[in-house]
XYZ file of C-alpha atoms in Angstrom:
342
model
C 128.124 285.670 108.639
C 127.126 281.983 108.534
C 129.425 279.105 109.381
C 129.397 277.936 105.774
C 130.497 281.377 104.618
C 133.348 281.354 107.115
C 134.583 278.007 105.877
C 136.956 278.223 102.992
C 136.605 275.786 100.102
C 139.782 273.672 100.090
C 142.171 274.234 97.223
C 143.074 271.255 95.052
C 146.727 271.549 96.084
C 145.790 271.479 99.794
C 143.629 268.392 99.298
C 146.427 266.673 97.357
C 149.006 267.383 100.056
C 146.667 266.348 102.861
C 145.731 263.093 101.085
C 149.240 262.348 99.848
C 148.207 262.114 96.203
C 148.796 264.191 93.070
C 146.668 267.156 92.069
C 145.729 265.231 88.921
C 144.281 262.459 91.097
C 142.270 264.972 93.130
C 140.951 266.456 89.891
C 139.859 263.004 88.699
C 138.015 262.347 91.954
C 136.310 265.752 91.995
C 135.136 265.342 88.413
C 134.152 261.680 88.707
C 136.672 260.488 86.127
C 137.562 256.777 85.984
C 140.919 255.231 86.828
C 141.088 255.979 90.576
C 140.982 253.179 93.134
C 138.253 253.191 95.789
C 140.874 253.440 98.541
C 142.369 256.533 96.918
C 138.950 258.115 96.421
C 138.285 257.673 100.138
C 141.625 259.324 101.005
C 140.730 262.331 98.864
C 137.214 262.651 100.285
C 138.495 262.296 103.860
C 141.077 264.997 103.212
C 138.365 267.299 101.875
C 136.271 266.676 104.976
C 139.200 267.513 107.263
C 140.063 270.662 105.373
C 136.443 271.723 104.995
C 135.883 271.553 108.750
C 138.520 274.227 109.327
C 138.125 277.985 108.906
C 141.741 278.339 107.821
C 144.286 276.473 105.801
C 145.889 273.634 107.782
C 149.081 274.514 109.603
C 150.528 271.009 109.833
C 151.029 270.463 106.132
C 154.128 270.060 103.970
C 155.487 272.956 101.931
C 153.666 273.293 98.626
C 156.191 271.499 96.373
C 156.664 268.525 98.715
C 155.633 265.278 97.072
C 154.541 266.823 93.768
C 155.843 265.247 90.560
C 157.062 267.508 87.769
C 157.648 266.116 84.284
C 160.300 267.771 82.123
C 160.043 267.041 78.386
C 162.926 268.218 76.198
C 164.100 267.540 72.644
C 166.244 264.448 72.259
C 169.894 265.043 71.362
C 169.500 268.821 71.148
C 173.036 269.519 72.364
C 175.033 270.992 75.218
C 172.687 273.891 76.039
C 169.743 271.532 76.547
C 171.911 269.225 78.650
C 172.739 272.173 80.921
C 169.058 273.134 81.093
C 168.066 269.572 81.998
C 170.671 269.400 84.755
C 169.646 272.775 86.208
C 165.961 271.815 86.161
C 166.716 268.605 88.042
C 168.854 270.382 90.634
C 166.318 273.129 91.296
C 163.285 270.812 91.328
C 164.969 268.715 94.001
C 165.992 271.818 95.938
C 162.411 273.083 96.253
C 161.006 269.611 96.971
C 159.552 268.494 93.646
C 159.948 264.942 92.425
C 161.683 265.319 89.044
C 160.902 263.091 86.058
C 162.603 263.766 82.708
C 161.776 262.500 79.226
C 163.519 263.227 75.940
C 161.110 263.280 72.991
C 162.194 262.561 69.422
C 163.310 265.829 67.905
C 161.027 267.602 65.417
C 158.354 264.865 65.533
C 155.035 266.344 66.786
C 153.361 262.946 67.109
C 156.161 261.729 69.402
C 155.884 264.842 71.580
C 152.089 264.502 71.775
C 152.486 260.888 72.835
C 155.040 261.828 75.496
C 152.756 264.516 76.946
C 149.820 262.109 77.001
C 151.979 259.563 78.830
C 152.826 262.181 81.468
C 149.127 262.596 82.201
C 148.388 258.868 82.114
C 150.985 257.988 84.731
C 150.041 260.965 86.914
C 151.804 264.314 86.928
C 151.355 267.560 88.843
C 153.062 269.863 86.356
C 154.926 269.787 83.046
C 157.837 271.842 81.723
C 158.115 271.285 77.974
C 160.097 272.471 74.966
C 157.144 272.529 72.551
C 156.785 272.257 68.806
C 154.446 274.551 66.869
C 151.875 271.964 65.827
C 148.144 271.265 66.427
C 148.894 267.852 67.971
C 151.104 269.469 70.607
C 148.605 272.247 71.341
C 145.900 269.610 71.755
C 148.023 267.586 74.187
C 148.712 270.701 76.267
C 144.986 271.483 76.273
C 144.241 268.006 77.648
C 146.766 268.510 80.433
C 145.316 271.920 81.277
C 141.767 270.521 81.301
C 142.933 267.890 83.786
C 144.276 270.617 86.080
C 147.938 270.094 85.172
C 149.860 273.372 84.656
C 152.227 273.457 81.667
C 155.234 275.767 81.330
C 156.779 276.208 77.868
C 160.548 276.668 78.016
C 162.994 278.119 75.428
C 160.287 278.269 72.752
C 156.690 279.385 73.184
C 153.279 278.147 72.111
C 151.127 281.205 72.920
C 147.939 279.861 71.330
C 147.966 276.907 73.726
C 146.591 276.594 77.258
C 150.045 276.800 78.810
C 150.516 278.464 82.188
C 153.637 280.437 81.267
C 156.527 280.831 78.834
C 160.134 281.040 80.013
C 162.887 282.030 77.591
C 164.250 284.821 75.443
C 162.245 287.490 73.705
C 163.320 285.684 70.558
C 162.365 288.372 68.073
C 164.435 290.907 70.022
C 167.305 288.404 70.226
C 167.144 287.943 66.462
C 167.202 291.701 65.941
C 170.258 291.986 68.193
C 172.000 289.264 66.182
C 171.108 291.048 62.950
C 172.336 294.408 64.216
C 175.733 293.074 65.244
C 176.155 290.972 62.115
C 175.216 293.897 59.899
C 177.619 296.285 61.611
C 180.476 293.798 61.395
C 179.946 293.224 57.656
C 181.359 296.308 55.951
C 181.443 294.930 52.383
C 178.409 294.307 50.196
C 177.328 290.708 49.861
C 175.074 288.002 51.190
C 174.248 286.592 54.613
C 173.197 283.024 55.390
C 170.791 281.958 58.121
C 170.826 278.433 59.555
C 167.802 277.360 61.613
C 167.113 274.175 63.547
C 163.622 273.657 62.212
C 160.384 275.358 61.243
C 158.521 273.775 64.163
C 160.373 275.845 66.759
C 158.568 279.157 67.164
C 161.726 280.547 68.783
C 163.711 279.999 65.577
C 160.958 281.527 63.470
C 160.934 284.637 65.684
C 164.732 284.930 65.676
C 164.760 284.711 61.898
C 162.031 287.367 61.605
C 163.932 289.719 63.906
C 167.225 289.172 62.085
C 165.718 289.717 58.644
C 163.835 292.856 59.689
C 166.994 294.592 60.941
C 169.072 293.662 57.896
C 166.277 294.729 55.546
C 165.722 298.078 57.281
C 169.252 299.122 58.228
C 171.839 297.309 56.088
C 170.946 297.796 52.440
C 174.359 296.589 51.263
C 173.541 293.089 52.522
C 171.145 290.489 51.187
C 169.893 287.357 52.943
C 169.804 283.990 51.229
C 167.000 281.492 51.758
C 167.120 280.007 55.271
C 168.890 276.675 55.632
C 166.799 274.359 57.827
C 168.994 271.669 59.357
C 166.950 270.019 62.094
C 169.874 270.846 64.417
C 171.802 267.976 62.774
C 175.561 268.820 62.714
C 176.303 266.499 59.761
C 173.434 267.832 57.695
C 174.343 271.416 58.515
C 177.983 270.679 57.615
C 177.000 269.546 54.116
C 174.811 272.630 53.666
C 177.560 274.986 54.854
C 180.246 273.243 52.789
C 178.201 273.558 49.599
C 177.291 277.166 50.419
C 180.929 278.146 50.894
C 181.844 276.525 47.572
C 179.046 278.211 45.624
C 178.799 281.684 47.204
C 181.923 283.790 46.712
C 180.329 286.943 48.122
C 179.171 285.395 51.412
C 179.877 287.958 54.140
C 178.217 286.520 57.227
C 176.553 283.499 58.808
C 174.043 283.439 61.649
C 173.100 280.102 63.180
C 169.923 280.618 65.211
C 169.705 277.003 66.380
C 172.089 274.113 66.979
C 174.577 272.431 64.669
C 177.409 274.960 64.986
C 179.982 272.166 64.904
C 179.084 271.472 61.278
C 179.400 275.125 60.229
C 182.711 275.499 62.051
C 184.090 272.417 60.280
C 183.011 273.719 56.863
C 184.498 277.157 57.537
C 187.844 275.703 58.598
C 187.965 273.473 55.520
C 187.229 276.455 53.264
C 189.931 278.610 54.858
C 187.489 281.554 54.960
C 186.901 281.621 58.730
C 188.639 285.008 59.094
C 186.709 286.562 56.210
C 183.162 285.663 57.232
C 181.315 287.100 60.232
C 179.852 284.297 62.335
C 177.060 284.819 64.879
C 175.719 281.887 66.920
C 173.223 281.285 69.724
C 174.017 279.866 73.189
C 177.408 279.814 74.864
C 178.704 276.238 74.895
C 182.231 274.778 75.053
C 182.203 274.782 71.227
C 181.117 278.408 70.793
C 183.353 279.513 73.657
C 186.409 277.981 72.016
C 185.242 279.415 68.702
C 185.205 282.925 70.169
C 188.701 282.450 71.576
C 190.037 281.164 68.247
C 188.365 283.929 66.236
C 186.013 281.680 64.247
C 182.941 283.056 66.023
C 182.434 286.819 66.346
C 179.437 286.985 68.675
C 177.247 284.579 70.629
C 173.673 285.463 71.623
C 173.145 283.730 74.951
C 170.439 282.922 77.489
C 171.281 281.814 81.014
C 170.012 278.233 81.314
C 170.278 278.250 85.105
C 168.060 281.315 85.270
C 165.615 279.774 82.793
C 165.392 276.593 84.870
C 164.820 278.474 88.125
C 162.177 280.719 86.563
C 160.279 277.763 85.090
C 160.227 275.870 88.384
C 159.316 279.019 90.333
C 156.369 279.554 87.976
C 154.983 276.181 89.054
C 155.675 276.857 92.739
C 153.844 280.189 92.526
C 150.947 278.520 90.715
C 150.597 275.853 93.405
C 150.673 278.591 96.045
C 147.782 280.319 94.284
C 149.901 283.155 92.888
C 150.656 284.376 89.372
C 153.639 282.743 87.627
C 157.033 284.444 87.600
C 157.838 286.885 84.753
C 159.314 284.545 82.179
C 161.508 286.651 79.891
C 165.191 285.764 80.189
C 167.604 288.631 79.348
C 169.434 288.429 76.028
C 173.207 288.380 76.552
C 175.607 289.367 73.765
C 178.976 287.715 74.275
C 182.157 288.503 72.359
C 185.702 287.428 73.064
C 186.413 290.516 75.182
C 183.578 289.891 77.653
C 183.833 286.098 77.631
C 183.545 284.599 81.085
């Protein structure tokens, strides 16, 4: 076998670590893209020469995550669960050696999210973890990142038609079916159910709604489902919707909130005095939903472990940089009632 066949072509991540630059910078140099200083180009080319002269990967090299910058882009003001996720992502990124950079994008505004993702690429990023919106502008921004060699992990809600590396979160259709099954079984009398969603741009909410409706339709013929209330995860807006619903619908038997804004529903229920008569299913265990379970306002909470989601998302990037497949991204659906509350 010839010497050239013995020599292994350096991986982009190895060149980046050897040169002390980001993988995005290496990609720009390799593809002749503008915006890289001559000094940096020389560092990249020298690193390639050093690595190319060896028949094996270099031994004196930092661990894969060392020095790499990961951008985390989450929805602005999305509530306690997202705050926990953000904190866990920061902690775990720092633990494995990533440089962590977080941005909150304006909620439910695709143009703002596209702009934020473009800014991540412009200032140089090695990987992105994003809570995406289902919109062509967002898919296009993810495609640009992927074309530049930047891996993107979707978290909590998926965008399967995009060029993302992986999705980490619930099987949301199954979670919606679980919520529907429990709500249906707890509602013994005939009547109507109400669904509150955060917004039509979250694929996760769309899938939860589809799962919930399919179970009620197939298995609980004594229950009907009203048109979905879309609140944008705004507690005040959802409060007004719930207040008016409780005034107008005497045969309301259950409520399922598949997004945020539970504080508004809880307030409306307490004002109506019907909190013991209406089954209430929510998503994500927070101080609010925990206290609601203890007080009997909430009956069941469908939960996903944010610490596990954060670790899985970061591990997916680590595995990618190591040249391996990303971690399996499905987070188990937990059903929490007052008797198994932790």
